[in-house]
Tab-separated table of C-alpha atoms in Angstrom:
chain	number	residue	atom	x	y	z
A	1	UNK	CA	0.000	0.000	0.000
A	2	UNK	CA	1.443	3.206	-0.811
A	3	UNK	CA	0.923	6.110	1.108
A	4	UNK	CA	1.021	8.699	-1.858
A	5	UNK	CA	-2.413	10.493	-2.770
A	6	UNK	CA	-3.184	11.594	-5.353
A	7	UNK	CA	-4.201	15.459	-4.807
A	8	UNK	CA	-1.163	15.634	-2.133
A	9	UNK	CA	-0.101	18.392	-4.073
A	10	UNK	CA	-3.060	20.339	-4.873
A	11	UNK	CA	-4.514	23.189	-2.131
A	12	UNK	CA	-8.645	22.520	-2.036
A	13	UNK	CA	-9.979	25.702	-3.972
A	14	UNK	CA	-11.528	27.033	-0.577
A	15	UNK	CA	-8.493	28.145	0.327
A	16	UNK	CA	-7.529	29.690	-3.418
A	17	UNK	CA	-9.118	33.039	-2.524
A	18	UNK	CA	-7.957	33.486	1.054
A	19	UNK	CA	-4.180	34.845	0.847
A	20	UNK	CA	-3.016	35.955	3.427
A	21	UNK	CA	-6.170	36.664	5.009
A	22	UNK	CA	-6.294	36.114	8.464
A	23	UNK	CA	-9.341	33.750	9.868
A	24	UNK	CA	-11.628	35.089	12.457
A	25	UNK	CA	-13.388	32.095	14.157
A	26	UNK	CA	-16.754	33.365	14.205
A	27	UNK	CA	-20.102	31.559	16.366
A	28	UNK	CA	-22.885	30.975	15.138
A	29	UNK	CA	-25.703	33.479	15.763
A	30	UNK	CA	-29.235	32.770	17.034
A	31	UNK	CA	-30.418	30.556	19.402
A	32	UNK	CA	-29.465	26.894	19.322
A	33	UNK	CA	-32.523	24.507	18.391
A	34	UNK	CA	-32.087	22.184	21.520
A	35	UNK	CA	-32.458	25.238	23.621
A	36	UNK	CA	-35.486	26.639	21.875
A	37	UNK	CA	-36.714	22.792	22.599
A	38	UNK	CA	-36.280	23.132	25.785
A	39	UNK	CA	-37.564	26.638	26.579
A	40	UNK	CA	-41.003	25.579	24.844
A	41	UNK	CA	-41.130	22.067	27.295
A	42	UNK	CA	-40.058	24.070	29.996
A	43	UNK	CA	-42.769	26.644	29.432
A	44	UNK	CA	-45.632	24.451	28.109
A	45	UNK	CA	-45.179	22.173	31.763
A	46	UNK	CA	-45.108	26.113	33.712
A	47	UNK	CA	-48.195	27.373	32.124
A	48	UNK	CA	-49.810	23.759	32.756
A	49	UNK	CA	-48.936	23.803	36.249
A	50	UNK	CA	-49.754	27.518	36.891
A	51	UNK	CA	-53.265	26.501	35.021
A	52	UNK	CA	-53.807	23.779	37.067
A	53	UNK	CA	-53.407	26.017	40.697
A	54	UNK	CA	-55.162	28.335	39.368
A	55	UNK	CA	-58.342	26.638	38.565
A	56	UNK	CA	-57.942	24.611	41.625
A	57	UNK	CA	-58.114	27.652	43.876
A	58	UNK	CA	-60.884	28.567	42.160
A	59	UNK	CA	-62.702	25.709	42.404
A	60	UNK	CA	-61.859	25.823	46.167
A	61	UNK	CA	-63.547	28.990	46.414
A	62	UNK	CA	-66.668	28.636	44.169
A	63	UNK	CA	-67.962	25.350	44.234
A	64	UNK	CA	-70.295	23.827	47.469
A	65	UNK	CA	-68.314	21.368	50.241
A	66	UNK	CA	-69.048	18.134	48.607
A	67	UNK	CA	-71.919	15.994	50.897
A	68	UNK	CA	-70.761	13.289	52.528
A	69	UNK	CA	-72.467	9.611	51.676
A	70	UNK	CA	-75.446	8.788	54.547
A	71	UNK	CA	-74.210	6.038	57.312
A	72	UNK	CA	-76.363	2.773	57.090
A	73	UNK	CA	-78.308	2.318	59.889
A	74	UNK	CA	-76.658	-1.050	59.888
A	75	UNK	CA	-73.092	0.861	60.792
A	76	UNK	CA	-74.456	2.872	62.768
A	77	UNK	CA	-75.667	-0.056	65.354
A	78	UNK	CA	-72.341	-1.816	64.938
A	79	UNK	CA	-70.679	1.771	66.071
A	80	UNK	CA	-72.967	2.005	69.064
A	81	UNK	CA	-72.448	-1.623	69.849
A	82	UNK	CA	-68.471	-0.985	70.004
A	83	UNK	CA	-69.150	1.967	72.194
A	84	UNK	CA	-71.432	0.239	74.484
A	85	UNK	CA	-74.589	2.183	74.145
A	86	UNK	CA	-77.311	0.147	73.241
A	87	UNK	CA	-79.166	0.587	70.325
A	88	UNK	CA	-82.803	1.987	70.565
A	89	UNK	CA	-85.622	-0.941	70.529
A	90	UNK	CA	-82.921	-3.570	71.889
């Protein structure tokens, strides 16, 4: 294998036009695309959150204390058996 090239010799034409120019290394401008990724997620999940807290307070304020479920009369003899009062008709 030889280790010759063929276009060992040649300069790529990029580099034709430059001179003696000196080369400034230069960054790219505007925002990267994994950070513009992010900043949506990031502020998609805040305004979901804030959403959510707000409605819930809200809610809190607005709506009626929910009822609670009526207590079998069956229960309720097994609770006054456990506290030792006797249930009326006994």
């Amino acid at each position: 294998m030889s280790e010759d090239f063929d276009f060992a010799d040649k300069v790529p034409p990029s580099f034709y036009e430059m001179g003696n120019k000196i080369i400034y290394e230069t960054e790219a401008k505007g925002l990267n695309p994994g950070l513009i990724v992010l900043l949506v997620v990031v502020g998609l999940l805040l305004i979901f959150l804030v959403g959510n807290y707000v409605l819930y307070a809200y809610a809190q304020k607005t709506l009626p204390p929910r009822k609670k479920k009526p207590v079998s009369k069956k229960k309720m003899k097994r609770e006054r058996l456990k506290q030792g009062v006797s249930a009326p008709g006994e």
